[in-house]
C-alpha cells in the first residue's frame, strides 16, 4: 500500500517559469517538468534562472523518470542542467522533444537523453506504476497532462497555468 506519498514543488510556485515538481511515492521519484525562468531587470547578466534541484541531487538514486508536459522553456529549459547529474528517461511528445533538442543546440549543450515519445491516450509503466497521458488545451501543440496512479487514486497534473488578477 502507498503509505508514503510526497508532492514537492521545486520551482514554479507564484511565478512564471521554473516549473518543477517531484512526486515521491514509496521511495520512487517522478519529476514533472524542469523549467527555467527568464531574468528581469533585477538579474542583469543572467541567461536563465533554474529551480532548486538540491532535493533531486540528494535523492538521485530514487529518480525514475522526467515527464515534460509541453514545449515551452519555462517547462523544460532546466532539464539539460539537471539530467546530466541526475540521469533518468524522459517522457514527452514529439513536438516537445524537438523543442528540447533545439534549446540544447541553441545553448551548445551536448547531451545524450533517453527520450520516450508519448501522446494523448498513452499509458506507460515506470517503476511498476501506471502513468497515463491526456491532452490539455495550451498554446503549443501536443501539450499533455498526466495521471500517476496510487493506491488512493491518481495524482493529476495538468501542466503550467497562470492565474492573473
Short mmCIF file of N, CA and C in Angstrom, two decimals:
data_model
loop_
_atom_site.label_atom_id
_atom_site.label_comp_id
_atom_site.label_asym_id
_atom_site.label_seq_id
_atom_site.Cartn_x
_atom_site.Cartn_y
_atom_site.Cartn_z
N UNK A 1 0.84 -1.19 0.00
CA UNK A 1 0.00 0.00 0.00
C UNK A 1 0.88 1.24 0.00
N UNK A 2 0.48 2.24 -0.79
CA UNK A 2 1.22 3.50 -0.88
C UNK A 2 0.96 4.35 0.37
N UNK A 3 1.81 4.21 1.36
CA UNK A 3 1.63 4.98 2.60
C UNK A 3 2.47 6.24 2.62
N UNK A 4 3.47 6.31 1.76
CA UNK A 4 4.39 7.44 1.79
C UNK A 4 4.36 8.16 0.43
N UNK A 5 3.55 9.22 0.35
CA UNK A 5 3.43 10.00 -0.88
C UNK A 5 3.78 11.45 -0.56
N UNK A 6 4.69 12.01 -1.36
CA UNK A 6 5.07 13.41 -1.19
C UNK A 6 4.92 14.12 -2.53
N UNK A 7 4.37 15.32 -2.50
CA UNK A 7 4.31 16.19 -3.67
C UNK A 7 5.15 17.41 -3.31
N UNK A 8 6.25 17.59 -4.03
CA UNK A 8 7.22 18.62 -3.68
C UNK A 8 7.40 19.59 -4.84
N UNK A 9 7.11 20.85 -4.62
CA UNK A 9 7.32 21.88 -5.64
C UNK A 9 8.76 22.38 -5.51
N UNK A 10 9.54 22.18 -6.55
CA UNK A 10 10.93 22.64 -6.55
C UNK A 10 11.06 24.00 -7.23
N UNK A 11 10.02 24.44 -7.89
CA UNK A 11 10.00 25.73 -8.56
C UNK A 11 8.64 25.94 -9.18
N UNK A 12 8.40 27.15 -9.66
CA UNK A 12 7.19 27.43 -10.40
C UNK A 12 6.00 27.90 -9.58
N UNK A 13 6.14 28.00 -8.29
CA UNK A 13 5.02 28.47 -7.48
C UNK A 13 5.00 29.98 -7.44
N UNK A 14 3.87 30.57 -7.71
CA UNK A 14 3.68 32.01 -7.63
C UNK A 14 4.65 32.80 -8.51
N UNK A 15 5.01 32.23 -9.64
CA UNK A 15 5.89 32.91 -10.58
C UNK A 15 5.71 32.30 -11.96
N UNK A 16 6.14 33.00 -12.97
CA UNK A 16 6.08 32.45 -14.33
C UNK A 16 7.43 31.84 -14.64
N UNK A 17 7.45 30.53 -14.74
CA UNK A 17 8.69 29.82 -15.06
C UNK A 17 9.18 28.94 -13.93
N UNK A 18 10.27 28.25 -14.19
CA UNK A 18 10.91 27.32 -13.26
C UNK A 18 9.99 26.19 -12.82
N UNK A 19 9.02 25.81 -13.65
CA UNK A 19 8.09 24.76 -13.26
C UNK A 19 8.85 23.47 -12.99
N UNK A 20 8.66 22.89 -11.82
CA UNK A 20 9.31 21.64 -11.49
C UNK A 20 8.68 21.05 -10.23
N UNK A 21 8.19 19.84 -10.37
CA UNK A 21 7.58 19.13 -9.24
C UNK A 21 8.19 17.74 -9.13
N UNK A 22 8.41 17.30 -7.92
CA UNK A 22 8.85 15.94 -7.65
C UNK A 22 7.72 15.23 -6.92
N UNK A 23 7.28 14.13 -7.48
CA UNK A 23 6.27 13.31 -6.84
C UNK A 23 7.00 12.07 -6.34
N UNK A 24 7.04 11.91 -5.03
CA UNK A 24 7.74 10.77 -4.44
C UNK A 24 6.71 9.81 -3.86
N UNK A 25 6.73 8.58 -4.35
CA UNK A 25 5.79 7.56 -3.89
C UNK A 25 6.60 6.34 -3.49
N UNK A 26 6.55 6.02 -2.21
CA UNK A 26 7.26 4.85 -1.68
C UNK A 26 8.71 4.79 -2.15
N UNK A 27 9.40 5.94 -2.12
CA UNK A 27 10.82 5.97 -2.44
C UNK A 27 11.16 6.14 -3.91
N UNK A 28 10.17 6.17 -4.79
CA UNK A 28 10.41 6.43 -6.21
C UNK A 28 10.03 7.87 -6.51
N UNK A 29 10.92 8.60 -7.19
CA UNK A 29 10.66 10.00 -7.52
C UNK A 29 10.38 10.13 -9.01
N UNK A 30 9.26 10.79 -9.32
CA UNK A 30 8.85 11.10 -10.68
C UNK A 30 8.89 12.62 -10.80
N UNK A 31 9.71 13.14 -11.71
CA UNK A 31 9.87 14.58 -11.86
C UNK A 31 8.96 15.05 -13.00
N UNK A 32 8.13 16.03 -12.70
CA UNK A 32 7.24 16.60 -13.71
C UNK A 32 7.74 18.00 -14.03
N UNK A 33 8.15 18.18 -15.26
CA UNK A 33 8.68 19.44 -15.78
C UNK A 33 9.98 19.83 -15.06
N UNK A 34 10.79 20.57 -15.75
CA UNK A 34 12.08 21.05 -15.22
C UNK A 34 12.43 22.31 -16.00
N UNK A 35 11.80 23.41 -15.65
CA UNK A 35 11.87 24.61 -16.46
C UNK A 35 12.85 25.67 -16.00
N UNK A 36 12.88 26.74 -16.77
CA UNK A 36 13.69 27.92 -16.45
C UNK A 36 12.77 29.12 -16.30
N UNK A 37 13.30 30.14 -15.70
CA UNK A 37 12.66 31.45 -15.63
C UNK A 37 13.61 32.42 -16.30
N UNK A 38 13.06 33.37 -17.02
CA UNK A 38 13.92 34.35 -17.69
C UNK A 38 14.21 35.50 -16.73
N UNK A 39 15.40 36.06 -16.84
CA UNK A 39 15.79 37.13 -15.92
C UNK A 39 14.96 38.40 -16.16
N UNK A 40 15.00 39.27 -15.15
CA UNK A 40 14.35 40.57 -15.28
C UNK A 40 15.39 41.65 -14.98
N UNK A 41 14.96 42.87 -14.80
CA UNK A 41 15.91 43.97 -14.58
C UNK A 41 16.68 43.83 -13.27
N UNK A 42 16.22 42.97 -12.38
CA UNK A 42 16.93 42.76 -11.12
C UNK A 42 18.01 41.69 -11.21
N UNK A 43 18.07 41.00 -12.36
CA UNK A 43 19.07 39.94 -12.54
C UNK A 43 19.83 40.13 -13.84
N UNK A 44 20.54 41.25 -13.99
CA UNK A 44 21.27 41.50 -15.23
C UNK A 44 22.43 40.52 -15.41
N UNK A 45 22.69 40.15 -16.66
CA UNK A 45 23.80 39.25 -16.95
C UNK A 45 23.49 37.78 -16.76
N UNK A 46 22.28 37.46 -16.37
CA UNK A 46 21.87 36.08 -16.15
C UNK A 46 21.08 35.62 -17.37
N UNK A 47 21.40 34.45 -17.88
CA UNK A 47 20.66 33.92 -19.03
C UNK A 47 19.37 33.23 -18.60
N UNK A 48 19.48 32.33 -17.63
CA UNK A 48 18.32 31.57 -17.16
C UNK A 48 18.42 31.40 -15.65
N UNK A 49 17.27 31.32 -15.03
CA UNK A 49 17.18 31.01 -13.60
C UNK A 49 16.50 29.65 -13.53
N UNK A 50 17.15 28.69 -12.86
CA UNK A 50 16.59 27.35 -12.77
C UNK A 50 16.10 27.09 -11.35
N UNK A 51 15.28 26.07 -11.22
CA UNK A 51 14.73 25.68 -9.92
C UNK A 51 15.84 25.14 -9.02
N UNK A 52 15.56 25.07 -7.73
CA UNK A 52 16.49 24.47 -6.77
C UNK A 52 16.39 22.95 -6.89
N UNK A 53 17.39 22.34 -7.48
CA UNK A 53 17.38 20.90 -7.72
C UNK A 53 18.07 20.11 -6.61
N UNK A 54 18.38 20.75 -5.47
CA UNK A 54 19.11 20.08 -4.39
C UNK A 54 18.45 18.77 -3.98
N UNK A 55 17.12 18.78 -3.86
CA UNK A 55 16.41 17.57 -3.44
C UNK A 55 16.67 16.42 -4.40
N UNK A 56 16.72 16.73 -5.69
CA UNK A 56 16.99 15.69 -6.68
C UNK A 56 18.45 15.24 -6.64
N UNK A 57 19.37 16.17 -6.41
CA UNK A 57 20.78 15.78 -6.29
C UNK A 57 20.96 14.81 -5.13
N UNK A 58 20.36 15.13 -4.00
CA UNK A 58 20.49 14.30 -2.79
C UNK A 58 19.84 12.93 -2.99
N UNK A 59 18.75 12.89 -3.74
CA UNK A 59 17.98 11.65 -3.93
C UNK A 59 18.09 11.11 -5.35
N UNK A 60 19.22 11.32 -6.01
CA UNK A 60 19.33 10.96 -7.42
C UNK A 60 19.09 9.48 -7.70
N UNK A 61 19.37 8.61 -6.75
CA UNK A 61 19.15 7.18 -6.96
C UNK A 61 17.67 6.81 -6.93
N UNK A 62 16.81 7.73 -6.51
CA UNK A 62 15.38 7.47 -6.45
C UNK A 62 14.62 8.01 -7.66
N UNK A 63 15.27 8.85 -8.47
CA UNK A 63 14.60 9.47 -9.62
C UNK A 63 14.42 8.43 -10.72
N UNK A 64 13.17 8.18 -11.08
CA UNK A 64 12.84 7.13 -12.06
C UNK A 64 12.59 7.67 -13.46
N UNK A 65 12.08 8.91 -13.56
CA UNK A 65 11.78 9.46 -14.88
C UNK A 65 11.46 10.94 -14.77
N UNK A 66 11.61 11.62 -15.92
CA UNK A 66 11.17 13.00 -16.09
C UNK A 66 9.99 12.99 -17.05
N UNK A 67 8.96 13.75 -16.73
CA UNK A 67 7.79 13.90 -17.59
C UNK A 67 7.69 15.38 -17.96
N UNK A 68 7.85 15.67 -19.23
CA UNK A 68 7.82 17.05 -19.68
C UNK A 68 6.50 17.26 -20.42
N UNK A 69 5.67 18.17 -19.91
CA UNK A 69 4.29 18.28 -20.37
C UNK A 69 4.11 19.02 -21.69
N UNK A 70 5.03 19.93 -22.02
CA UNK A 70 4.92 20.61 -23.31
C UNK A 70 6.20 21.37 -23.63
N UNK A 71 6.24 21.95 -24.82
CA UNK A 71 7.46 22.50 -25.37
C UNK A 71 7.73 23.97 -25.11
N UNK A 72 7.54 24.45 -23.91
CA UNK A 72 7.95 25.81 -23.54
C UNK A 72 9.16 25.74 -22.62
N UNK A 73 10.08 26.70 -22.78
CA UNK A 73 11.31 26.64 -21.97
C UNK A 73 11.05 26.74 -20.47
N UNK A 74 9.99 27.42 -20.06
CA UNK A 74 9.72 27.50 -18.61
C UNK A 74 9.29 26.16 -18.04
N UNK A 75 9.09 25.19 -18.94
CA UNK A 75 8.69 23.85 -18.53
C UNK A 75 9.83 22.84 -18.71
N UNK A 76 10.68 23.02 -19.73
CA UNK A 76 11.74 22.04 -19.98
C UNK A 76 13.16 22.61 -19.92
N UNK A 77 13.35 23.92 -19.87
CA UNK A 77 14.67 24.54 -20.02
C UNK A 77 15.70 24.16 -18.99
N UNK A 78 15.27 23.73 -17.81
CA UNK A 78 16.22 23.30 -16.78
C UNK A 78 16.64 21.85 -16.93
N UNK A 79 15.92 21.10 -17.77
CA UNK A 79 16.21 19.67 -17.93
C UNK A 79 17.67 19.38 -18.30
N UNK A 80 18.26 20.06 -19.28
CA UNK A 80 19.66 19.76 -19.61
C UNK A 80 20.63 20.00 -18.45
N UNK A 81 20.25 20.87 -17.53
CA UNK A 81 21.14 21.20 -16.42
C UNK A 81 21.01 20.22 -15.26
N UNK A 82 19.89 19.53 -15.16
CA UNK A 82 19.70 18.56 -14.08
C UNK A 82 19.99 17.15 -14.55
N UNK A 83 19.64 16.82 -15.77
CA UNK A 83 19.74 15.43 -16.22
C UNK A 83 21.18 14.95 -16.32
N UNK A 84 22.08 15.86 -16.47
CA UNK A 84 23.50 15.47 -16.53
C UNK A 84 23.96 14.91 -15.18
N UNK A 85 23.43 15.42 -14.06
CA UNK A 85 23.80 14.94 -12.72
C UNK A 85 22.81 13.94 -12.16
N UNK A 86 21.58 13.98 -12.66
CA UNK A 86 20.53 13.07 -12.19
C UNK A 86 19.88 12.44 -13.43
N UNK A 87 20.55 11.44 -14.02
CA UNK A 87 20.03 10.87 -15.25
C UNK A 87 18.81 9.98 -15.02
N UNK A 88 17.87 10.05 -15.95
CA UNK A 88 16.68 9.20 -15.96
C UNK A 88 16.02 9.38 -17.32
N UNK A 89 15.18 8.42 -17.73
CA UNK A 89 14.49 8.57 -19.01
C UNK A 89 13.54 9.77 -19.01
N UNK A 90 13.32 10.34 -20.19
CA UNK A 90 12.42 11.49 -20.36
C UNK A 90 11.23 11.05 -21.20
N UNK A 91 10.03 11.35 -20.71
CA UNK A 91 8.80 11.07 -21.43
C UNK A 91 8.20 12.41 -21.89
N UNK A 92 7.94 12.51 -23.19
CA UNK A 92 7.38 13.73 -23.76
C UNK A 92 6.84 13.43 -25.15
N UNK A 93 6.17 14.40 -25.75
CA UNK A 93 5.68 14.23 -27.11
C UNK A 93 6.80 14.53 -28.12
N UNK A 94 6.53 14.22 -29.38
CA UNK A 94 7.50 14.50 -30.44
C UNK A 94 7.81 15.98 -30.59
N UNK A 95 6.79 16.83 -30.49
CA UNK A 95 6.99 18.27 -30.58
C UNK A 95 7.87 18.75 -29.42
N UNK A 96 7.59 18.27 -28.22
CA UNK A 96 8.37 18.67 -27.05
C UNK A 96 9.82 18.21 -27.18
N UNK A 97 10.03 17.01 -27.67
CA UNK A 97 11.40 16.51 -27.89
C UNK A 97 12.14 17.44 -28.85
N UNK A 98 11.48 17.83 -29.94
CA UNK A 98 12.08 18.74 -30.91
C UNK A 98 12.47 20.07 -30.23
N UNK A 99 11.59 20.60 -29.40
CA UNK A 99 11.86 21.87 -28.72
C UNK A 99 13.03 21.74 -27.74
N UNK A 100 13.10 20.63 -27.02
CA UNK A 100 14.22 20.39 -26.08
C UNK A 100 15.53 20.30 -26.86
N UNK A 101 15.54 19.56 -27.94
CA UNK A 101 16.75 19.42 -28.74
C UNK A 101 17.17 20.76 -29.35
N UNK A 102 16.21 21.57 -29.78
CA UNK A 102 16.53 22.90 -30.32
C UNK A 102 17.12 23.80 -29.24
N UNK A 103 16.57 23.75 -28.04
CA UNK A 103 17.07 24.53 -26.90
C UNK A 103 18.52 24.12 -26.60
N UNK A 104 18.78 22.82 -26.60
CA UNK A 104 20.13 22.34 -26.31
C UNK A 104 21.12 22.78 -27.39
N UNK A 105 20.70 22.72 -28.65
CA UNK A 105 21.55 23.15 -29.75
C UNK A 105 21.86 24.65 -29.63
N UNK A 106 20.83 25.44 -29.36
CA UNK A 106 20.98 26.89 -29.20
C UNK A 106 21.94 27.24 -28.06
N UNK A 107 21.92 26.44 -27.00
CA UNK A 107 22.75 26.71 -25.82
C UNK A 107 24.04 25.87 -25.80
N UNK A 108 24.36 25.24 -26.92
CA UNK A 108 25.60 24.45 -27.06
C UNK A 108 25.71 23.37 -25.99
N UNK A 109 24.60 22.69 -25.73
CA UNK A 109 24.57 21.61 -24.75
C UNK A 109 24.52 20.28 -25.49
N UNK A 110 25.52 19.46 -25.29
CA UNK A 110 25.59 18.18 -25.97
C UNK A 110 25.32 17.08 -24.95
N UNK A 111 24.10 16.55 -24.99
CA UNK A 111 23.70 15.50 -24.04
C UNK A 111 23.04 14.36 -24.79
N UNK A 112 23.21 13.18 -24.27
CA UNK A 112 22.53 12.02 -24.80
C UNK A 112 21.36 11.71 -23.87
N UNK A 113 20.17 12.16 -24.24
CA UNK A 113 18.98 11.98 -23.41
C UNK A 113 18.16 10.81 -23.94
N UNK A 114 17.72 9.95 -23.05
CA UNK A 114 16.87 8.82 -23.42
C UNK A 114 15.42 9.31 -23.49
N UNK A 115 14.97 9.65 -24.70
CA UNK A 115 13.61 10.13 -24.90
C UNK A 115 12.66 8.96 -25.14
N UNK A 116 11.49 9.04 -24.54
CA UNK A 116 10.40 8.11 -24.78
C UNK A 116 9.23 8.96 -25.25
N UNK A 117 8.82 8.78 -26.50
CA UNK A 117 7.77 9.61 -27.08
C UNK A 117 6.41 9.03 -26.69
N UNK A 118 5.55 9.91 -26.15
CA UNK A 118 4.19 9.53 -25.76
C UNK A 118 3.22 10.52 -26.41
N UNK A 119 1.95 10.14 -26.40
CA UNK A 119 0.91 11.03 -26.92
C UNK A 119 -0.32 10.88 -26.05
N UNK A 120 -1.26 11.76 -26.26
CA UNK A 120 -2.51 11.72 -25.51
C UNK A 120 -3.16 10.34 -25.66
N UNK A 121 -3.59 9.79 -24.55
CA UNK A 121 -4.22 8.47 -24.55
C UNK A 121 -3.26 7.34 -24.21
N UNK A 122 -1.95 7.60 -24.24
CA UNK A 122 -0.97 6.58 -23.90
C UNK A 122 -0.88 6.37 -22.40
N UNK A 123 -0.45 5.19 -22.02
CA UNK A 123 -0.09 4.87 -20.63
C UNK A 123 1.23 4.11 -20.67
N UNK A 124 2.06 4.37 -19.68
CA UNK A 124 3.33 3.66 -19.55
C UNK A 124 3.47 3.17 -18.11
N UNK A 125 4.29 2.16 -17.94
CA UNK A 125 4.63 1.68 -16.60
C UNK A 125 6.05 2.14 -16.30
N UNK A 126 6.21 2.85 -15.20
CA UNK A 126 7.52 3.30 -14.76
C UNK A 126 7.68 2.87 -13.31
N UNK A 127 8.67 2.05 -13.06
CA UNK A 127 8.93 1.55 -11.71
C UNK A 127 7.67 0.89 -11.12
N UNK A 128 6.95 0.15 -11.95
CA UNK A 128 5.76 -0.56 -11.51
C UNK A 128 4.53 0.31 -11.29
N UNK A 129 4.59 1.55 -11.73
CA UNK A 129 3.49 2.48 -11.54
C UNK A 129 2.94 2.94 -12.88
N UNK A 130 1.62 2.97 -13.02
CA UNK A 130 1.00 3.38 -14.27
C UNK A 130 0.94 4.90 -14.36
N UNK A 131 1.45 5.42 -15.47
CA UNK A 131 1.39 6.85 -15.77
C UNK A 131 0.57 6.99 -17.04
N UNK A 132 -0.51 7.76 -16.98
CA UNK A 132 -1.40 7.96 -18.13
C UNK A 132 -1.32 9.40 -18.59
N UNK A 133 -1.38 9.60 -19.91
CA UNK A 133 -1.26 10.92 -20.51
C UNK A 133 -2.57 11.32 -21.18
N UNK A 134 -2.92 12.60 -21.06
CA UNK A 134 -4.14 13.11 -21.68
C UNK A 134 -3.86 14.50 -22.24
N UNK A 135 -4.57 14.85 -23.30
CA UNK A 135 -4.39 16.15 -23.93
C UNK A 135 -4.97 17.27 -23.10
N UNK A 136 -4.32 18.42 -23.15
CA UNK A 136 -4.82 19.63 -22.48
C UNK A 136 -4.79 20.78 -23.48
N UNK A 137 -5.60 21.78 -23.24
CA UNK A 137 -5.61 22.97 -24.10
C UNK A 137 -4.48 23.90 -23.66
N UNK A 138 -3.61 24.22 -24.59
CA UNK A 138 -2.49 25.12 -24.32
C UNK A 138 -2.09 25.73 -25.66
N UNK A 139 -1.22 26.71 -25.64
CA UNK A 139 -0.88 27.39 -26.89
C UNK A 139 0.33 26.79 -27.58
N UNK A 140 0.63 25.54 -27.32
CA UNK A 140 1.68 24.83 -28.04
C UNK A 140 1.15 23.43 -28.35
N UNK A 141 1.41 22.91 -29.54
CA UNK A 141 0.87 21.61 -29.92
C UNK A 141 1.35 20.48 -29.00
N UNK A 142 0.53 19.46 -28.92
CA UNK A 142 0.83 18.22 -28.21
C UNK A 142 1.09 18.44 -26.72
N UNK A 143 0.43 19.40 -26.11
CA UNK A 143 0.56 19.60 -24.66
C UNK A 143 -0.20 18.49 -23.93
N UNK A 144 0.39 18.01 -22.85
CA UNK A 144 -0.17 16.88 -22.12
C UNK A 144 -0.35 17.18 -20.64
N UNK A 145 -1.32 16.54 -20.05
CA UNK A 145 -1.42 16.38 -18.61
C UNK A 145 -1.09 14.93 -18.32
N UNK A 146 -0.91 14.61 -17.06
CA UNK A 146 -0.63 13.22 -16.74
C UNK A 146 -1.26 12.83 -15.42
N UNK A 147 -1.48 11.53 -15.28
CA UNK A 147 -2.04 10.95 -14.06
C UNK A 147 -1.10 9.86 -13.59
N UNK A 148 -0.68 9.96 -12.33
CA UNK A 148 0.18 8.95 -11.73
C UNK A 148 -0.68 8.14 -10.77
N UNK A 149 -0.77 6.85 -11.00
CA UNK A 149 -1.64 6.01 -10.18
C UNK A 149 -1.03 5.75 -8.80
N UNK A 150 -1.89 5.76 -7.80
CA UNK A 150 -1.52 5.37 -6.44
C UNK A 150 -2.65 4.50 -5.89
N UNK A 151 -2.43 3.91 -4.75
CA UNK A 151 -3.49 3.11 -4.12
C UNK A 151 -4.67 3.96 -3.67
N UNK A 152 -4.47 5.26 -3.54
CA UNK A 152 -5.52 6.17 -3.07
C UNK A 152 -6.24 6.90 -4.21
N UNK A 153 -5.84 6.62 -5.44
CA UNK A 153 -6.36 7.33 -6.59
C UNK A 153 -5.19 7.90 -7.37
N UNK A 154 -5.46 8.73 -8.33
CA UNK A 154 -4.41 9.27 -9.19
C UNK A 154 -4.01 10.68 -8.78
N UNK A 155 -2.73 10.95 -8.93
CA UNK A 155 -2.22 12.31 -8.80
C UNK A 155 -2.27 12.90 -10.20
N UNK A 156 -3.02 13.99 -10.37
CA UNK A 156 -3.24 14.59 -11.68
C UNK A 156 -2.42 15.88 -11.79
N UNK A 157 -1.74 16.03 -12.93
CA UNK A 157 -1.00 17.26 -13.23
C UNK A 157 -1.45 17.73 -14.60
N UNK A 158 -1.87 18.97 -14.69
CA UNK A 158 -2.43 19.47 -15.95
C UNK A 158 -1.49 20.39 -16.72
N UNK A 159 -0.28 20.57 -16.25
CA UNK A 159 0.66 21.44 -16.95
C UNK A 159 0.66 22.82 -16.35
N UNK A 160 1.45 23.69 -16.95
CA UNK A 160 1.60 25.03 -16.39
C UNK A 160 0.31 25.84 -16.59
N UNK A 161 0.03 26.63 -15.62
CA UNK A 161 -1.12 27.54 -15.71
C UNK A 161 -0.81 28.77 -14.86
N UNK A 162 -1.30 29.90 -15.30
CA UNK A 162 -1.07 31.15 -14.60
C UNK A 162 -2.42 31.82 -14.38
N UNK A 163 -2.66 32.25 -13.17
CA UNK A 163 -3.90 32.97 -12.86
C UNK A 163 -3.52 34.41 -12.55
N UNK A 164 -4.02 35.33 -13.35
CA UNK A 164 -3.74 36.75 -13.13
C UNK A 164 -4.95 37.43 -12.49
N UNK A 165 -4.70 38.40 -11.64
CA UNK A 165 -5.79 39.14 -11.03
C UNK A 165 -6.25 40.23 -11.97
#
